Amino acid sequence: MTDRLIPETGPRPRTLLWAAPPVAALALVFLYPLALVVRQSISPDSGGTSLDAYRQVFAQTSFRDALGNTVLIALGATAGALLLGFALALVIAFVPFPGGRALSRFIDVFLSFPSFLITLALLFVYGTAGMANGLWTDVTGAADGPFDFLHTPWGVLLAEITYFTPMVMRPLLASFAQLETAQLEAAASLGARAPRIVGRVILPEALPALAAGGSLVLVMCLNEFGMVLFTGAKGVTTLPMLVYGKAVLDGDYPGACVVAVVNVALSVTLYGLYRLLVSRTRSRR
């Protein structure tokens, strides 16, 4: 009788049997290639095992510059996407206007677009021969237009904010949909203005969604390659661009693997910090 009352501890054999195929697939598709990259990073061309590739890469100014550019652009794009996504989600969720539902659905479609399309669109608008510069030269008669920032870190930042903002808006809109309107009505009836309602009622409910969207954007910005390449920002080298340069242009495969390992470690570390913030935010609620 007492044996039936004692709950079983530990995984059941059948559970392990069902879990084995997806774990094996994950190991084959992700862990095995990652292990090969790590192995290549400590395997010099001369043979054997050595950390010389790490010492050489860490001593290079190009690596330190790429690391700084990657972190700064990722943090700036994440902050911009959070601010812009929160503001746009507030308008769509709480300010009724014609076409609001269609815009909300368009966000889902926007998430399926490849990142280079956004960069090409920005080039058509703000490029050297883009629409904005063409309009300026037509109106003023000047030889050149004033917009020449897409080939700089600001252009990469604008492209990433534009592309990743919907990834922040999607969890926010889902969170706002679950917010009880009675709370907003009660706050308004007590004389609270819109900024106070946003700060005291809406923002605390949106923190988990902001943390989730921000963590996703941060990790994707750290590993973004296409937008940096298509903006043509030659002076902006990030870690993914450095991997491409070392592997394809220089043929330095151990060095490329070192940079790739650092990029993966950085992404996992920052993602872990964000997940820690998410868990703490939920535990306080």
GROMACS .gro file of C-alpha atoms in nm:
model
  285
    1MET     CA    1   0.000   0.000   0.000
    2THR     CA    2   0.276   0.240   0.093
    3ASP     CA    3   0.464   0.160  -0.225
    4ARG     CA    4   0.176   0.299  -0.430
    5LEU     CA    5   0.176   0.623  -0.234
    6ILE     CA    6   0.545   0.687  -0.291
    7PRO     CA    7   0.594   0.871  -0.621
    8GLU     CA    8   0.842   0.731  -0.864
    9THR     CA    9   1.164   0.923  -0.901
   10GLY     CA   10   1.391   0.936  -1.200
   11PRO     CA   11   1.309   0.898  -1.569
   12ARG     CA   12   1.119   0.591  -1.683
   13PRO     CA   13   1.277   0.363  -1.945
   14ARG     CA   14   0.996   0.440  -2.189
   15THR     CA   15   1.056   0.815  -2.144
   16LEU     CA   16   1.424   0.769  -2.217
   17LEU     CA   17   1.336   0.565  -2.524
   18TRP     CA   18   1.115   0.843  -2.663
   19ALA     CA   19   1.374   1.109  -2.581
   20ALA     CA   20   1.663   0.925  -2.747
   21PRO     CA   21   1.577   1.002  -3.115
   22PRO     CA   22   1.545   1.382  -3.082
   23VAL     CA   23   1.854   1.397  -2.860
   24ALA     CA   24   2.049   1.192  -3.115
   25ALA     CA   25   1.926   1.414  -3.399
   26LEU     CA   26   2.025   1.727  -3.207
   27ALA     CA   27   2.369   1.584  -3.136
   28LEU     CA   28   2.419   1.491  -3.503
   29VAL     CA   29   2.292   1.816  -3.653
   30PHE     CA   30   2.426   2.068  -3.400
   31LEU     CA   31   2.666   1.926  -3.142
   32TYR     CA   32   2.879   1.723  -3.382
   33PRO     CA   33   2.950   2.014  -3.623
   34LEU     CA   34   3.018   2.238  -3.324
   35ALA     CA   35   3.262   1.979  -3.188
   36LEU     CA   36   3.437   1.974  -3.526
   37VAL     CA   37   3.475   2.353  -3.516
   38VAL     CA   38   3.621   2.339  -3.165
   39ARG     CA   39   3.855   2.058  -3.272
   40GLN     CA   40   3.972   2.252  -3.577
   41SER     CA   41   4.042   2.558  -3.360
   42ILE     CA   42   4.301   2.361  -3.160
   43SER     CA   43   4.442   2.166  -3.454
   44PRO     CA   44   4.712   2.366  -3.635
   45ASP     CA   45   4.807   2.289  -3.993
   46SER     CA   46   5.134   2.141  -3.870
   47GLY     CA   47   4.946   1.872  -3.681
   48GLY     CA   48   4.891   1.790  -3.317
   49THR     CA   49   4.699   1.994  -3.065
   50SER     CA   50   4.783   2.352  -2.974
   51LEU     CA   51   4.627   2.677  -2.852
   52ASP     CA   52   4.854   2.886  -3.075
   53ALA     CA   53   4.561   2.979  -3.298
   54TYR     CA   54   4.379   3.129  -2.998
   55ARG     CA   55   4.686   3.326  -2.893
   56GLN     CA   56   4.741   3.455  -3.245
   57VAL     CA   57   4.378   3.556  -3.300
   58PHE     CA   58   4.343   3.722  -2.960
   59ALA     CA   59   4.657   3.927  -3.028
   60GLN     CA   60   4.520   4.067  -3.356
   61THR     CA   61   4.373   4.416  -3.361
   62SER     CA   62   4.118   4.307  -3.622
   63PHE     CA   63   3.974   4.052  -3.376
   64ARG     CA   64   3.944   4.305  -3.093
   65ASP     CA   65   3.781   4.556  -3.327
   66ALA     CA   66   3.539   4.293  -3.458
   67LEU     CA   67   3.450   4.185  -3.106
   68GLY     CA   68   3.381   4.544  -3.001
   69ASN     CA   69   3.177   4.616  -3.314
   70THR     CA   70   2.972   4.299  -3.267
   71VAL     CA   71   2.885   4.368  -2.904
   72LEU     CA   72   2.814   4.740  -2.952
   73ILE     CA   73   2.598   4.692  -3.261
   74ALA     CA   74   2.409   4.402  -3.104
   75LEU     CA   75   2.339   4.596  -2.782
   76GLY     CA   76   2.241   4.910  -2.974
   77ALA     CA   77   2.013   4.720  -3.212
   78THR     CA   78   1.852   4.532  -2.922
   79ALA     CA   79   1.789   4.853  -2.730
   80GLY     CA   80   1.647   5.023  -3.040
   81ALA     CA   81   1.426   4.727  -3.126
   82LEU     CA   82   1.294   4.712  -2.767
   83LEU     CA   83   1.208   5.082  -2.756
   84LEU     CA   84   1.056   5.096  -3.103
   85GLY     CA   85   0.880   4.761  -3.068
   86PHE     CA   86   0.727   4.858  -2.733
   87ALA     CA   87   0.601   5.191  -2.871
   88LEU     CA   88   0.453   5.036  -3.186
   89ALA     CA   89   0.296   4.748  -2.992
   90LEU     CA   90   0.131   4.999  -2.757
   91VAL     CA   91  -0.023   5.185  -3.050
   92ILE     CA   92  -0.146   4.868  -3.222
   93ALA     CA   93  -0.286   4.714  -2.904
   94PHE     CA   94  -0.443   5.013  -2.728
   95VAL     CA   95  -0.501   5.286  -2.989
   96PRO     CA   96  -0.786   5.187  -3.222
   97PHE     CA   97  -0.731   5.293  -3.582
   98PRO     CA   98  -0.835   5.160  -3.924
   99GLY     CA   99  -0.613   4.880  -4.042
  100GLY     CA  100  -0.479   4.792  -3.697
  101ARG     CA  101  -0.563   4.422  -3.729
  102ALA     CA  102  -0.417   4.406  -4.078
  103LEU     CA  103  -0.096   4.565  -3.950
  104SER     CA  104  -0.080   4.315  -3.667
  105ARG     CA  105  -0.111   4.028  -3.915
  106PHE     CA  106   0.148   4.184  -4.142
  107ILE     CA  107   0.401   4.155  -3.860
  108ASP     CA  108   0.379   3.776  -3.887
  109VAL     CA  109   0.443   3.799  -4.261
  110PHE     CA  110   0.732   4.040  -4.205
  111LEU     CA  111   0.908   3.787  -3.985
  112SER     CA  112   0.935   3.550  -4.283
  113PHE     CA  113   1.127   3.803  -4.497
  114PRO     CA  114   1.501   3.741  -4.546
  115SER     CA  115   1.717   4.003  -4.381
  116PHE     CA  116   1.892   4.114  -4.701
  117LEU     CA  117   1.560   4.237  -4.847
  118ILE     CA  118   1.537   4.497  -4.569
  119THR     CA  119   1.892   4.608  -4.643
  120LEU     CA  120   1.818   4.637  -5.014
  121ALA     CA  121   1.506   4.840  -4.937
  122LEU     CA  122   1.710   5.079  -4.723
  123LEU     CA  123   1.964   5.111  -5.004
  124PHE     CA  124   1.687   5.204  -5.247
  125VAL     CA  125   1.567   5.474  -5.007
  126TYR     CA  126   1.882   5.606  -4.835
  127GLY     CA  127   2.160   5.487  -5.064
  128THR     CA  128   2.390   5.721  -5.252
  129ALA     CA  129   2.164   5.694  -5.558
  130GLY     CA  130   1.852   5.629  -5.353
  131MET     CA  131   1.516   5.803  -5.352
  132ALA     CA  132   1.590   6.037  -5.061
  133ASN     CA  133   1.915   6.167  -5.211
  134GLY     CA  134   1.753   6.189  -5.556
  135LEU     CA  135   1.467   6.399  -5.419
  136TRP     CA  136   1.712   6.624  -5.237
  137THR     CA  137   1.924   6.687  -5.547
  138ASP     CA  138   1.614   6.752  -5.760
  139VAL     CA  139   1.479   7.010  -5.515
  140THR     CA  140   1.802   7.184  -5.417
  141GLY     CA  141   2.011   7.130  -5.730
  142ALA     CA  142   2.300   7.000  -5.522
  143ALA     CA  143   2.543   6.752  -5.669
  144ASP     CA  144   2.513   6.505  -5.382
  145GLY     CA  145   2.247   6.420  -5.129
  146PRO     CA  146   2.288   6.443  -4.749
  147PHE     CA  147   2.223   6.074  -4.677
  148ASP     CA  148   2.545   5.877  -4.674
  149PHE     CA  149   2.533   5.667  -4.359
  150LEU     CA  150   2.437   5.317  -4.477
  151HIS     CA  151   2.804   5.224  -4.522
  152THR     CA  152   2.876   5.308  -4.157
  153PRO     CA  153   2.786   5.137  -3.828
  154TRP     CA  154   2.475   5.357  -3.818
  155GLY     CA  155   2.350   5.198  -4.138
  156VAL     CA  156   2.400   4.849  -3.998
  157LEU     CA  157   2.226   4.958  -3.678
  158LEU     CA  158   1.928   5.099  -3.870
  159ALA     CA  159   1.897   4.782  -4.079
  160GLU     CA  160   1.903   4.554  -3.775
  161ILE     CA  161   1.655   4.765  -3.579
  162THR     CA  162   1.419   4.771  -3.877
  163TYR     CA  163   1.437   4.397  -3.929
  164PHE     CA  164   1.430   4.278  -3.567
  165THR     CA  165   1.168   4.515  -3.423
  166PRO     CA  166   0.876   4.284  -3.524
  167MET     CA  167   1.042   4.006  -3.325
  168VAL     CA  168   0.993   4.222  -3.017
  169MET     CA  169   0.641   4.325  -3.113
  170ARG     CA  170   0.510   3.971  -3.158
  171PRO     CA  171   0.547   3.857  -2.792
  172LEU     CA  172   0.442   4.203  -2.673
  173LEU     CA  173   0.115   4.192  -2.866
  174ALA     CA  174   0.045   3.846  -2.725
  175SER     CA  175   0.112   3.978  -2.374
  176PHE     CA  176  -0.107   4.284  -2.426
  177ALA     CA  177  -0.391   4.064  -2.550
  178GLN     CA  178  -0.399   3.892  -2.210
  179LEU     CA  179  -0.399   4.218  -2.014
  180GLU     CA  180  -0.730   4.284  -1.842
  181THR     CA  181  -0.884   4.608  -1.962
  182ALA     CA  182  -1.043   4.652  -1.618
  183GLN     CA  183  -0.702   4.744  -1.480
  184LEU     CA  184  -0.661   5.016  -1.740
  185GLU     CA  185  -1.011   5.148  -1.683
  186ALA     CA  186  -0.962   5.153  -1.307
  187ALA     CA  187  -0.635   5.343  -1.340
  188ALA     CA  188  -0.794   5.593  -1.579
  189SER     CA  189  -1.094   5.642  -1.348
  190LEU     CA  190  -0.853   5.729  -1.065
  191GLY     CA  191  -0.710   6.011  -1.275
  192ALA     CA  192  -0.394   5.841  -1.403
  193ARG     CA  193  -0.272   5.977  -1.735
  194ALA     CA  194  -0.148   5.763  -2.023
  195PRO     CA  195   0.225   5.777  -1.935
  196ARG     CA  196   0.151   5.673  -1.576
  197ILE     CA  197  -0.076   5.389  -1.691
  198VAL     CA  198   0.195   5.264  -1.924
  199GLY     CA  199   0.462   5.280  -1.656
  200ARG     CA  200   0.261   5.139  -1.365
  201VAL     CA  201   0.018   4.895  -1.528
  202ILE     CA  202   0.128   4.795  -1.878
  203LEU     CA  203   0.508   4.789  -1.847
  204PRO     CA  204   0.524   4.547  -1.549
  205GLU     CA  205   0.303   4.303  -1.739
  206ALA     CA  206   0.518   4.341  -2.051
  207LEU     CA  207   0.857   4.278  -1.887
  208PRO     CA  208   0.866   3.899  -1.953
  209ALA     CA  209   0.770   3.956  -2.317
  210LEU     CA  210   1.032   4.231  -2.349
  211ALA     CA  211   1.296   4.004  -2.199
  212ALA     CA  212   1.201   3.718  -2.430
  213GLY     CA  213   1.199   3.935  -2.742
  214GLY     CA  214   1.517   4.114  -2.637
  215SER     CA  215   1.705   3.789  -2.579
  216LEU     CA  216   1.608   3.663  -2.924
  217VAL     CA  217   1.708   3.988  -3.093
  218LEU     CA  218   2.038   4.004  -2.906
  219VAL     CA  219   2.143   3.653  -3.007
  220MET     CA  220   2.042   3.706  -3.370
  221CYS     CA  221   2.224   4.042  -3.389
  222LEU     CA  222   2.541   3.883  -3.253
  223ASN     CA  223   2.533   3.632  -3.538
  224GLU     CA  224   2.401   3.857  -3.816
  225PHE     CA  225   2.599   3.836  -4.139
  226GLY     CA  226   2.376   3.921  -4.433
  227MET     CA  227   2.282   4.277  -4.336
  228VAL     CA  228   2.642   4.375  -4.259
  229LEU     CA  229   2.749   4.232  -4.595
  230PHE     CA  230   2.472   4.392  -4.803
  231THR     CA  231   2.513   4.740  -4.653
  232GLY     CA  232   2.865   4.740  -4.792
  233ALA     CA  233   3.003   4.874  -4.466
  234LYS     CA  234   3.366   4.796  -4.538
  235GLY     CA  235   3.490   4.960  -4.220
  236VAL     CA  236   3.246   4.760  -4.005
  237THR     CA  237   3.381   4.414  -3.933
  238THR     CA  238   3.187   4.191  -3.697
  239LEU     CA  239   3.274   3.843  -3.573
  240PRO     CA  240   3.068   3.665  -3.845
  241MET     CA  241   3.233   3.884  -4.109
  242LEU     CA  242   3.573   3.801  -3.963
  243VAL     CA  243   3.495   3.429  -3.981
  244TYR     CA  244   3.406   3.471  -4.347
  245GLY     CA  245   3.722   3.668  -4.417
  246LYS     CA  246   3.955   3.424  -4.247
  247ALA     CA  247   3.793   3.111  -4.392
  248VAL     CA  248   3.713   3.221  -4.749
  249LEU     CA  249   3.952   3.505  -4.824
  250ASP     CA  250   4.259   3.412  -4.618
  251GLY     CA  251   4.222   3.034  -4.599
  252ASP     CA  252   4.298   3.048  -4.226
  253TYR     CA  253   4.061   2.774  -4.109
  254PRO     CA  254   4.198   2.738  -3.754
  255GLY     CA  255   4.172   3.115  -3.705
  256ALA     CA  256   3.819   3.117  -3.849
  257CYS     CA  257   3.719   2.838  -3.611
  258VAL     CA  258   3.864   3.031  -3.316
  259VAL     CA  259   3.652   3.333  -3.400
  260ALA     CA  260   3.348   3.108  -3.449
  261VAL     CA  261   3.400   2.948  -3.107
  262VAL     CA  262   3.426   3.293  -2.946
  263ASN     CA  263   3.110   3.403  -3.127
  264VAL     CA  264   2.916   3.098  -3.007
  265ALA     CA  265   3.044   3.136  -2.651
  266LEU     CA  266   2.949   3.504  -2.649
  267SER     CA  267   2.600   3.431  -2.782
  268VAL     CA  268   2.536   3.154  -2.530
  269THR     CA  269   2.666   3.366  -2.240
  270LEU     CA  270   2.455   3.671  -2.319
  271TYR     CA  271   2.151   3.455  -2.389
  272GLY     CA  272   2.200   3.286  -2.052
  273LEU     CA  273   2.213   3.625  -1.880
  274TYR     CA  274   1.887   3.727  -2.047
  275ARG     CA  275   1.719   3.401  -1.946
  276LEU     CA  276   1.832   3.465  -1.589
  277LEU     CA  277   1.669   3.808  -1.604
  278VAL     CA  278   1.351   3.650  -1.740
  279SER     CA  279   1.335   3.397  -1.457
  280ARG     CA  280   1.394   3.664  -1.195
  281THR     CA  281   1.130   3.888  -1.348
  282ARG     CA  282   0.874   3.606  -1.342
  283SER     CA  283   0.960   3.509  -0.985
  284ARG     CA  284   0.897   3.864  -0.864
  285ARG     CA  285   0.549   3.877  -1.017
   0.00000   0.00000   0.00000
